CSV table of C-alpha atoms in Angstrom, one decimal:
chain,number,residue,atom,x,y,z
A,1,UNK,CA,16.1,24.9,40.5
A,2,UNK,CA,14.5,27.6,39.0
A,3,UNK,CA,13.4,27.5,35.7
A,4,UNK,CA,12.1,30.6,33.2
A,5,UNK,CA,10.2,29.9,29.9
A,6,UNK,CA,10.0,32.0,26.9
A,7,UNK,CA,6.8,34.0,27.4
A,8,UNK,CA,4.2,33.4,24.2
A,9,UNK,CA,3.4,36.8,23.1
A,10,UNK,CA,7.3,37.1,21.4
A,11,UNK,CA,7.0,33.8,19.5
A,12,UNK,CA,5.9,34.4,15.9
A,13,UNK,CA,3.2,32.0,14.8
A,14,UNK,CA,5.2,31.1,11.9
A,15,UNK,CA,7.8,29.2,13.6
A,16,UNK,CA,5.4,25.8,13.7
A,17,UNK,CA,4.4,25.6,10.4
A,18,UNK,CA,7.0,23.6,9.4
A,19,UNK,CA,8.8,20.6,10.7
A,20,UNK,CA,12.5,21.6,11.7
A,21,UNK,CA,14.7,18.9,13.2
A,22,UNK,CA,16.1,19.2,16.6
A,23,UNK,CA,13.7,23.0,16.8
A,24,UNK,CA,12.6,23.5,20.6
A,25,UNK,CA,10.4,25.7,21.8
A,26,UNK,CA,8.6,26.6,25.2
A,27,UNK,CA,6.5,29.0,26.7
A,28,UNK,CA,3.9,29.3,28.7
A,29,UNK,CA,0.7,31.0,28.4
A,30,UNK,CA,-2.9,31.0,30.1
A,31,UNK,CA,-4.6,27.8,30.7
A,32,UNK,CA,-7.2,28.4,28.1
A,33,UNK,CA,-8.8,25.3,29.9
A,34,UNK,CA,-12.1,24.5,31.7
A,35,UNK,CA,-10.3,21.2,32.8
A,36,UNK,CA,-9.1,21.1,36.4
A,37,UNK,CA,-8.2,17.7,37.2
A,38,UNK,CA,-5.6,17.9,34.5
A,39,UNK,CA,-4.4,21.1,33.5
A,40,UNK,CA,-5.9,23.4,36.7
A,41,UNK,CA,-3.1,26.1,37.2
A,42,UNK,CA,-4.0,29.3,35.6
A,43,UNK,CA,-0.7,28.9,33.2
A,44,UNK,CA,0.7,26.5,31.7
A,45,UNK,CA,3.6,25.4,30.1
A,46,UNK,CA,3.6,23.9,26.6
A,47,UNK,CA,7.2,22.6,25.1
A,48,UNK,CA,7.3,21.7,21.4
A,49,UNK,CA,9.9,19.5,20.4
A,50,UNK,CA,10.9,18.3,16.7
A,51,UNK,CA,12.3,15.3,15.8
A,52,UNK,CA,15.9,15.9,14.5
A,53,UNK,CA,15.3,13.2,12.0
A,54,UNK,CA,14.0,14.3,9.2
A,55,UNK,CA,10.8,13.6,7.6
A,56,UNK,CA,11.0,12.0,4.4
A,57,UNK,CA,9.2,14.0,1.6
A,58,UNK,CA,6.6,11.5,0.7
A,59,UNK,CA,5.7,10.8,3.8
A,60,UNK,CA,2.9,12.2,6.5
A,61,UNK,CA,4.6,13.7,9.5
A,62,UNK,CA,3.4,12.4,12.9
A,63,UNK,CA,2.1,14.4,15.5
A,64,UNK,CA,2.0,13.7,19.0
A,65,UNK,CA,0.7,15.6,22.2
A,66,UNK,CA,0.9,14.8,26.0
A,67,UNK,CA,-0.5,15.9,29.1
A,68,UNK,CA,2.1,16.3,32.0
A,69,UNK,CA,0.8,14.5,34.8
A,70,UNK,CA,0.1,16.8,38.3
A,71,UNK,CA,3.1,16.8,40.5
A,72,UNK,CA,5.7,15.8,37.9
A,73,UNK,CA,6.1,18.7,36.5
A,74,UNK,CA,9.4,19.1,37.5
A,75,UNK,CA,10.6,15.9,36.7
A,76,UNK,CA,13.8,15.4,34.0
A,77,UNK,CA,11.8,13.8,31.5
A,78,UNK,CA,9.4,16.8,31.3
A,79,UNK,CA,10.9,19.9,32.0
A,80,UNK,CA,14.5,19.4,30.0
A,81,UNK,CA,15.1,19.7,26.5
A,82,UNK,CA,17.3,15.9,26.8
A,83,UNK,CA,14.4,14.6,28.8
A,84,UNK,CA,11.7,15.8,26.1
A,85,UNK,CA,14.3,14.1,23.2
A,86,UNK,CA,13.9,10.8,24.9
A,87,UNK,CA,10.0,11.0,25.2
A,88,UNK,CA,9.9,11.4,21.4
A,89,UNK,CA,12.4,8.7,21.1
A,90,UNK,CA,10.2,6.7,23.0
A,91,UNK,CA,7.1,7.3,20.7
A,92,UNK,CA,7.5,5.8,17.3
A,93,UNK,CA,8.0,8.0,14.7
A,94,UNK,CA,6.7,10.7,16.1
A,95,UNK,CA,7.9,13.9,14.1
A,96,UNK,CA,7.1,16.5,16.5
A,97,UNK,CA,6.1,15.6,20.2
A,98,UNK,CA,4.0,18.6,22.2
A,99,UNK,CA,4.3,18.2,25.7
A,100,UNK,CA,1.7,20.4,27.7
A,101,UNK,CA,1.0,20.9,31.5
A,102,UNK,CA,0.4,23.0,34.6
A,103,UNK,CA,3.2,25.8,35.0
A,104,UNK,CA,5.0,25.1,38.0
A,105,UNK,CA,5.7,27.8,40.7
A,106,UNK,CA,9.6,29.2,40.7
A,107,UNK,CA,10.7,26.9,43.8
A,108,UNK,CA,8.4,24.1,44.2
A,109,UNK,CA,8.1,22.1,47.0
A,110,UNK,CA,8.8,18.3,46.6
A,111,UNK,CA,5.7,16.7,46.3
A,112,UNK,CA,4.5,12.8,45.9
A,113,UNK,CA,3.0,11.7,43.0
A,114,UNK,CA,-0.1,10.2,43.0
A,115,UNK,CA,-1.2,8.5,39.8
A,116,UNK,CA,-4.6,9.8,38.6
A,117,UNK,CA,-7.8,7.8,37.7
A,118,UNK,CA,-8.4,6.9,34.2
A,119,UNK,CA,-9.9,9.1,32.2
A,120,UNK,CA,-13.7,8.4,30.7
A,121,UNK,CA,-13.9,8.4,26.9
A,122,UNK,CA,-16.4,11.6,27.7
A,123,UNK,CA,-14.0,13.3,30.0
A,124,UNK,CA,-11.4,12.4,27.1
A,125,UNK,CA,-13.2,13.6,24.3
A,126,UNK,CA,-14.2,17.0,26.2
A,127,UNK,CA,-10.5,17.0,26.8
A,128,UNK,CA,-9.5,16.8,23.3
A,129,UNK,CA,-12.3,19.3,21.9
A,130,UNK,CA,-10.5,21.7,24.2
A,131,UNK,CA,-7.2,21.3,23.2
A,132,UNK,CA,-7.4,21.1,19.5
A,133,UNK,CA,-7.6,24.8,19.1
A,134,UNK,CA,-3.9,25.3,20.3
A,135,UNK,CA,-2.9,22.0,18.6
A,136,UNK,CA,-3.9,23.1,15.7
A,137,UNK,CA,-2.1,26.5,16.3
A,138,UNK,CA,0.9,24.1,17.0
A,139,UNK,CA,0.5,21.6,13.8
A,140,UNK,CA,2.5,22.2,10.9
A,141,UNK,CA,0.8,24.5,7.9
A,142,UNK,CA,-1.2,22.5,5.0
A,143,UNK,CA,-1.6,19.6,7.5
A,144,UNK,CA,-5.0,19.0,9.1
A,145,UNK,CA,-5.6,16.7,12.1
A,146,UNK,CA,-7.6,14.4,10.4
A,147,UNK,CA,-7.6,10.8,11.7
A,148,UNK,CA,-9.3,8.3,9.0
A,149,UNK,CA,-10.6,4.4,9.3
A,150,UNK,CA,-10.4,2.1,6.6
A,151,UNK,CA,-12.5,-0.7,6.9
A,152,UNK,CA,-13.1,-3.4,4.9
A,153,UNK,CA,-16.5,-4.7,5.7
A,154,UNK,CA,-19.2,-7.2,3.3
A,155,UNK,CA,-22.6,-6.4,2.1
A,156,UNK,CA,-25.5,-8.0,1.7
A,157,UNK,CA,-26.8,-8.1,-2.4
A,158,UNK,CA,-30.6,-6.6,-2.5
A,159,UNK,CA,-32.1,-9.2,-5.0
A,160,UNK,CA,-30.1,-12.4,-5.2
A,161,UNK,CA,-28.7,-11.9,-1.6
A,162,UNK,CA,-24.9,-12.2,-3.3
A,163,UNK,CA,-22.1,-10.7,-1.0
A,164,UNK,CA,-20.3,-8.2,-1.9
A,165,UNK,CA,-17.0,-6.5,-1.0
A,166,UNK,CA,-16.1,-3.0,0.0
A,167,UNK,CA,-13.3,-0.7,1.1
A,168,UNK,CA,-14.5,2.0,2.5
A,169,UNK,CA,-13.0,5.6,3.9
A,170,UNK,CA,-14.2,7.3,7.7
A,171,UNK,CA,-12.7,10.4,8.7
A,172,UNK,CA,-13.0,10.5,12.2
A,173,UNK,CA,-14.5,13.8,12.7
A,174,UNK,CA,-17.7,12.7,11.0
A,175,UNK,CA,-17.8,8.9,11.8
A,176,UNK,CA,-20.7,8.0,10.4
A,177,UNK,CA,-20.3,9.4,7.1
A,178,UNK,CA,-18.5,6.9,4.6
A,179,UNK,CA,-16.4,8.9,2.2
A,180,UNK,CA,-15.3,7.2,0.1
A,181,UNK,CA,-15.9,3.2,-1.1
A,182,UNK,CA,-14.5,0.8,-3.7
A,183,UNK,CA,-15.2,-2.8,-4.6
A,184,UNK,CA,-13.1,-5.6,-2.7
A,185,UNK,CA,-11.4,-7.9,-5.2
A,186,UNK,CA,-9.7,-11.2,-3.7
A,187,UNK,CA,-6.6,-11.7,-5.8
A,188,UNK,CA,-6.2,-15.2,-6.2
A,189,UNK,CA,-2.6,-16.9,-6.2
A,190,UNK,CA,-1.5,-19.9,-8.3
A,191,UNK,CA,-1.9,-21.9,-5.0
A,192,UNK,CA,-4.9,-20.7,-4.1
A,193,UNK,CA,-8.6,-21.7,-4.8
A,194,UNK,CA,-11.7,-21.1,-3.1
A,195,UNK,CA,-15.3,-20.7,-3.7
A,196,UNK,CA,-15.9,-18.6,-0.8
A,197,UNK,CA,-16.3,-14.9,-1.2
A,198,UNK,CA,-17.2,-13.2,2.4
A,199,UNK,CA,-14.6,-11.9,4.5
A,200,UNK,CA,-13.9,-14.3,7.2
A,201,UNK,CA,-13.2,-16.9,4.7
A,202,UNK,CA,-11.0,-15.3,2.3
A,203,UNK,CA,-8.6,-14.1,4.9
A,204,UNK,CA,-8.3,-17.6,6.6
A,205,UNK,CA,-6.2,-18.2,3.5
A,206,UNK,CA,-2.7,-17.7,3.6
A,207,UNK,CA,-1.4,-14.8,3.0
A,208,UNK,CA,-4.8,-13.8,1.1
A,209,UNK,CA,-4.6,-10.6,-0.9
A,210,UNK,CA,-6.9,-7.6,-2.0
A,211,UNK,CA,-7.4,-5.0,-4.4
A,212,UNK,CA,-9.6,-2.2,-5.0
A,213,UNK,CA,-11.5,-1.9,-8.4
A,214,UNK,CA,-11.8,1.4,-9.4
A,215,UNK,CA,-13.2,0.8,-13.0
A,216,UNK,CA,-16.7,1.4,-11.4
A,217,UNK,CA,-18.6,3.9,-9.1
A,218,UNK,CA,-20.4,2.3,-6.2
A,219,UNK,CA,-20.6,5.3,-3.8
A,220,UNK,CA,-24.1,6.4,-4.3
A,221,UNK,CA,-23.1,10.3,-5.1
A,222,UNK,CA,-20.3,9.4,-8.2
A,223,UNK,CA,-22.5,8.0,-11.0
A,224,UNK,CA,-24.9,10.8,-10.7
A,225,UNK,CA,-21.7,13.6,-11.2
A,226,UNK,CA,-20.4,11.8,-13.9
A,227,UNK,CA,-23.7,11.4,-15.7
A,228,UNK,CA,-23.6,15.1,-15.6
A,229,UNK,CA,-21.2,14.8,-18.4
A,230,UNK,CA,-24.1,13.7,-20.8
A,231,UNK,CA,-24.7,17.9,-20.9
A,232,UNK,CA,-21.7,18.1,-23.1
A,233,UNK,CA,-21.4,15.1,-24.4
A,234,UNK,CA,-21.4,16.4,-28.0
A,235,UNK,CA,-18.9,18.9,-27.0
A,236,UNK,CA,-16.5,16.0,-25.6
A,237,UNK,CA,-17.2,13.6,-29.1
A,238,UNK,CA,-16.3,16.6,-30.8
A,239,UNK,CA,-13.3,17.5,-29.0
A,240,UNK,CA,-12.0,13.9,-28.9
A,241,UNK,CA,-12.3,14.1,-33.3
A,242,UNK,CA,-10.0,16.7,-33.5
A,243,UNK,CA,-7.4,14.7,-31.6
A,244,UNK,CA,-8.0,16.8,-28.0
A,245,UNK,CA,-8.1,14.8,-24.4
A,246,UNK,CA,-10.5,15.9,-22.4
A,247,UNK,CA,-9.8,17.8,-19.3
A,248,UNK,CA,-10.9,17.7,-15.9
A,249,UNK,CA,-10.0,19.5,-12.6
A,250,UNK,CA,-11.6,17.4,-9.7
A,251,UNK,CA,-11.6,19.7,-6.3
A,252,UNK,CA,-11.0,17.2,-3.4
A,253,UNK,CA,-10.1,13.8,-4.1
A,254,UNK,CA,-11.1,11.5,-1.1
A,255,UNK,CA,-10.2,7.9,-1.5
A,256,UNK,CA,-9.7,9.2,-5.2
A,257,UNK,CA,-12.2,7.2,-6.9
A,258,UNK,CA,-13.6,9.6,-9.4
A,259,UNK,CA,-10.4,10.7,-10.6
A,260,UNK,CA,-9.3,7.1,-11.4
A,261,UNK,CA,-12.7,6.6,-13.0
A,262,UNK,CA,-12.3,9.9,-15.5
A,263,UNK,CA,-9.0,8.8,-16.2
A,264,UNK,CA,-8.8,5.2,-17.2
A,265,UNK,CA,-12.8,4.4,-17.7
A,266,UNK,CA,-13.1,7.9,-19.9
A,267,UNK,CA,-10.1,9.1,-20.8
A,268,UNK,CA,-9.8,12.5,-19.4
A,269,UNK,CA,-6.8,14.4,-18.6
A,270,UNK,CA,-7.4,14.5,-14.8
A,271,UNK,CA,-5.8,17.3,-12.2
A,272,UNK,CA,-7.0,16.9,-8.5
A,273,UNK,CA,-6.8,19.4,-6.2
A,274,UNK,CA,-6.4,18.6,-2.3
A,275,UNK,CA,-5.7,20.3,0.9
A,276,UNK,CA,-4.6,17.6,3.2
A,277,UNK,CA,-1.9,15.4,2.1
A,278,UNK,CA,-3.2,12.7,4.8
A,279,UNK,CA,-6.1,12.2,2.8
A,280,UNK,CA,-3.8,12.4,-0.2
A,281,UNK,CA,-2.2,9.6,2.0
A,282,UNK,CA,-5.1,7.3,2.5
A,283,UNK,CA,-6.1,7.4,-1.0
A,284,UNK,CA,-2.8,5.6,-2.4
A,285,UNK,CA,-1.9,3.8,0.3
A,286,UNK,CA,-5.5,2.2,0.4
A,287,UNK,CA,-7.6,2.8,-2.5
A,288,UNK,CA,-4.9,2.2,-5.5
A,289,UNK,CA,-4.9,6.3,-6.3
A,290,UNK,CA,-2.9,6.6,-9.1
A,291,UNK,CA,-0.3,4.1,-9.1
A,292,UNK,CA,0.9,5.3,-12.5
A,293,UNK,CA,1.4,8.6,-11.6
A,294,UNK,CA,-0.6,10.2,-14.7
A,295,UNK,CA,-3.1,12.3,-12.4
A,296,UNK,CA,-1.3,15.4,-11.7
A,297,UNK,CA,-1.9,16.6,-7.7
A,298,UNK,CA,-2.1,19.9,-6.2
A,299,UNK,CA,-1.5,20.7,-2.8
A,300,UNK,CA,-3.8,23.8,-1.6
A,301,UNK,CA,-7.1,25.1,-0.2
A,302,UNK,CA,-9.3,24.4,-3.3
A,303,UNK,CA,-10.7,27.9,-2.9
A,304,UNK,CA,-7.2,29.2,-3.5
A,305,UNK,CA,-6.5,27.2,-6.2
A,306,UNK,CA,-8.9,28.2,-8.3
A,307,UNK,CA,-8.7,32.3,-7.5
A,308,UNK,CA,-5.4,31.8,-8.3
A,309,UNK,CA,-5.4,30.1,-12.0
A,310,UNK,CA,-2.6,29.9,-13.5
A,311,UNK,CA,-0.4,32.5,-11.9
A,312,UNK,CA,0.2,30.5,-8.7
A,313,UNK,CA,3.0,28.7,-7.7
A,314,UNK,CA,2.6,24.9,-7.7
A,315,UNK,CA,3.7,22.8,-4.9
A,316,UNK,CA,3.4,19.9,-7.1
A,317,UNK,CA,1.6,16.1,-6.2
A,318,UNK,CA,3.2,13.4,-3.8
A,319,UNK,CA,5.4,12.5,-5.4
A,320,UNK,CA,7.5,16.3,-5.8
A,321,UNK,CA,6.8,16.6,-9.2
A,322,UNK,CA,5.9,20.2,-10.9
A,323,UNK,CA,2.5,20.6,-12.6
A,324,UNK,CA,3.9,23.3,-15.7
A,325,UNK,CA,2.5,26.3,-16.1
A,326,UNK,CA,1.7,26.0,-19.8
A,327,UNK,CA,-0.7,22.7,-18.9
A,328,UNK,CA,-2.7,25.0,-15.8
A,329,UNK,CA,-3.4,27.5,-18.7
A,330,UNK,CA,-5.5,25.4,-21.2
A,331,UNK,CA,-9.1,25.2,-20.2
A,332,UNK,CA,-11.1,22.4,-18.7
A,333,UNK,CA,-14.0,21.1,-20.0
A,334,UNK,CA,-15.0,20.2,-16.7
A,335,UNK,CA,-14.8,20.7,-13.4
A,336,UNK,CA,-16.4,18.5,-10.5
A,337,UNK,CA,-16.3,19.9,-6.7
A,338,UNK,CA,-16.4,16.8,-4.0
A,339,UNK,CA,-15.9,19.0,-1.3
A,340,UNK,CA,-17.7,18.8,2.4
A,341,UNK,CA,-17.2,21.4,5.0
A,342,UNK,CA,-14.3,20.4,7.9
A,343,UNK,CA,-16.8,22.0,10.7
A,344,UNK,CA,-18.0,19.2,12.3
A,345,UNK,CA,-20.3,20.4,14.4
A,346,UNK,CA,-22.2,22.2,12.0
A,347,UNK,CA,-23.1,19.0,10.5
A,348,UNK,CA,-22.6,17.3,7.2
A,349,UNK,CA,-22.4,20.3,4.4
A,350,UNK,CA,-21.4,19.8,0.8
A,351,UNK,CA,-19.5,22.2,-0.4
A,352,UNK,CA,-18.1,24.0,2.9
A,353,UNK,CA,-20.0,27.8,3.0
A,354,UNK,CA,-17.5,29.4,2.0
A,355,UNK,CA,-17.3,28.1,-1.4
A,356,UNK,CA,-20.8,29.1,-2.1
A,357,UNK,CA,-20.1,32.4,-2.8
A,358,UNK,CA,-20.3,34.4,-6.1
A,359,UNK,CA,-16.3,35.7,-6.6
A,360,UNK,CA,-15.3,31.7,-6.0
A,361,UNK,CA,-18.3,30.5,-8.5
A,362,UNK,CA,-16.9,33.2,-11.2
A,363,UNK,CA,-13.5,32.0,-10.6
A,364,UNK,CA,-14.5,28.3,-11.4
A,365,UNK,CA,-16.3,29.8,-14.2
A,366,UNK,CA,-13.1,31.3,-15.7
A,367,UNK,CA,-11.3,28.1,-16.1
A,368,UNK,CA,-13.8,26.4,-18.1
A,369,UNK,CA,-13.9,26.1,-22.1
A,370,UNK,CA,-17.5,27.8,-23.3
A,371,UNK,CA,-18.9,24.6,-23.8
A,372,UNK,CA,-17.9,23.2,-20.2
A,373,UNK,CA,-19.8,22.1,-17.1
A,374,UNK,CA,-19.0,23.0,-13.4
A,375,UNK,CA,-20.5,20.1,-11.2
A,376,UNK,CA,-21.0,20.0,-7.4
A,377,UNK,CA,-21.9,17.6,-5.2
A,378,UNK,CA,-24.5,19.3,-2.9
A,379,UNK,CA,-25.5,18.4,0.8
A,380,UNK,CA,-27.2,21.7,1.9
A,381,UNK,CA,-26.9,22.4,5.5
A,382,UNK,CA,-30.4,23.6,5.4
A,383,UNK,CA,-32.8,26.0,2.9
A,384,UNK,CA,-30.9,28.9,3.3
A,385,UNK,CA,-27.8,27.1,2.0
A,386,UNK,CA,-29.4,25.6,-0.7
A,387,UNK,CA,-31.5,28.7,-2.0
A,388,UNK,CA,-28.1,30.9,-1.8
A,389,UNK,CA,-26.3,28.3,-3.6
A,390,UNK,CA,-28.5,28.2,-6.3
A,391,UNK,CA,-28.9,31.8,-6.7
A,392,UNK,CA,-25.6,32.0,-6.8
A,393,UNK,CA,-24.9,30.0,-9.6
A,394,UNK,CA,-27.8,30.8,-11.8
A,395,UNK,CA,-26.8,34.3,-11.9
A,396,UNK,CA,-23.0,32.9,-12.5
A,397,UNK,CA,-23.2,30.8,-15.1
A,398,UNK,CA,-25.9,31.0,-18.6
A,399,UNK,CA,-27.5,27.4,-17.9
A,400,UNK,CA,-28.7,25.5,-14.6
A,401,UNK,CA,-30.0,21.8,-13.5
A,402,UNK,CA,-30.7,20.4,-10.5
């Protein structure tokens, strides 16, 4: 059988960015590779296949990739479109199933499969590094691969040795950063009594429940932002007098903590403005974001967001609904940036670098009212980051603090 695949350099990019049931698509291009056990022809095939059930609007869409193993290339379940459907059948739902492997020669001869050795978690995760570039070519648009842990764990009290409860958020690209974290409350039924308070006792219970409690700040970073708001607190007492509800525009939301805080500890009228709608996701599924729908949610690059006050076109929160046009132009009276850079090898950087730049600082600027406050949480990358930053914003905006 001979078999002919579209060639890559006719497929326009734009034909990933979005799930589209029952949408097929192969071609085969050069093994951009430097793993030969695996993937060692010098092309490749890859064969995109979506799902032709479609993805419910509230949800995440799953993503799945596989490696064709050596020799069974040719094989039914890998090299037909029917074959492919049956793969993502197989894998539960999976929204779009990327199958990838060595390009086979135009007649090849029949060949006994051998199955391969297991691969080593470092031989995995060199595999993976080299693969996410055309993954990520191959991944719908506005959706990062971002894999996150929550993990309820139990800490240890500093003075009176008390334990204490915590939800926390892990992304795993930085796995030793804690993103987000929220006291643990044991919800305690009629039936139900206990005088126990760690972990491993409160879920021997039956069916034992948790919540989050998001009327206080616990992650070291929050309290310190919101105190910022003591720089205009006479502004806010004044606004709040003449019958006006603070506003705030929070730039990344994480496990949406401070936003919940603004909102039903201080009051404000709270937009949130997020990228990634897993992390949108993880934060109410896990951390009780706002259940009562009140926060309004934008999907976008943070960055764009802001250049692009109040003339762009809202995509609208989680839940489909609009954000009018008439709110976005009013004025904040603050805005807080929680934002951390998604280059993991760089290190740990709060903002990303390329929000520290003048025409994104001006742009933040412009959407405050005279009186209001732009705070950042800052993790320089190192003193050239930091001094730029500041720079940056002292000759930006008419008062600084550090």
């Amino acid at each position: 059988m001979v078999m002919s695949f579209q060639p890559f350099n006719v497929i326009e990019p734009w034909v990933f960015e979005t799930i589209t049931p029952s949408q097929f698509i192969t071609f085969t291009m050069p093994n951009p590779l430097n793993h030969r056990r695996l993937l060692h022809a010098l092309v490749i095939r890859v064969a995109v296949l979506d799902s032709p059930i479609a993805t419910a609007d509230d949800e995440v869409p799953l993503i799945a990739a596989m490696i064709v193993p050596n020799h069974r290339e040719t094989d039914w379940n890998f090299c037909t479109e029917s074959g492919h459907l049956q793969l993502l059948y197989d894998s539960h739902n999976v929204s779009r199933l990327i199958l990838i492997g060595n390009n086979p020669p135009p007649n090849p001869e029949p060949s006994i499969y051998i199955r391969p050795q297991v691969t080593g978690p470092l031989e995995k995760q060199r595999l993976e590094n080299e693969l996410k570039p055309l993954l990520m070519a191959l991944h719908p648009k506005g959706l990062l691969l971002v894999n996150f842990v929550v993990e309820d764990v139990e800490l240890e009290g500093n003075r009176d040795r008390s334990k204490m409860l915590r939800r926390r958020l892990r992304f795993k690209r930085m796995p030793n950063l804690i993103q987000s974290q929220v006291p643990l409350i044991h919800v305690i039924g009629d039936d139900e009594a206990t005088t126990q308070v760690d972990l491993e006792s409160l879920r021997k219970i039956v069916n034992a429940k948790f919540d989050v409690d998001t009327t206080v700040l616990v992650h070291p970073y929050l309290p310190p932002m919101v105190a910022g708001l003591f720089l205009i607190a006479s502004h806010l007492n004044e606004r709040i007098q003449q019958g006006f509800t603070p506003r705030a525009l929070c730039l990344g939301i994480g496990g949406g903590v401070l936003l919940s805080f603004l909102k039903t500890q201080l009051g404000f009228d709270v937009i949130g403005v997020e990228a990634d709608k897993v992390v949108l996701t993880a934060a109410t599924k896990h951390f009780g974001f706002n259940k009562s729908g009140s926060i309004r949610l934008i999907v976008g690059d943070a960055i764009e967001v802001i250049q692009n006050f109040p003339s762009q076109k809202i995509k609208g929160d989680i839940d489909g609904s609009k954000v009018n046009n008439d709110v976005l132009d009013t004025k904040f009276d603050v805005a807080m940036v929680d934002l951390d850079s998604n280059e993991a090898q760089n290190g740990i950087s709060a903002p990303p670098p390329e929000f520290v730049k003048k025409p994104v600082f001006k742009a933040a600027r412009s959407l405050l009212d005279d009186h209001g406050v732009l705070i950042i949480n800052v993790v320089p990358l190192n003193e050239l980051f930091y001094t730029t930053l500041v720079k940056d914003l002292k000759d930006t905006f008419i008062r600084f603090m550090e």
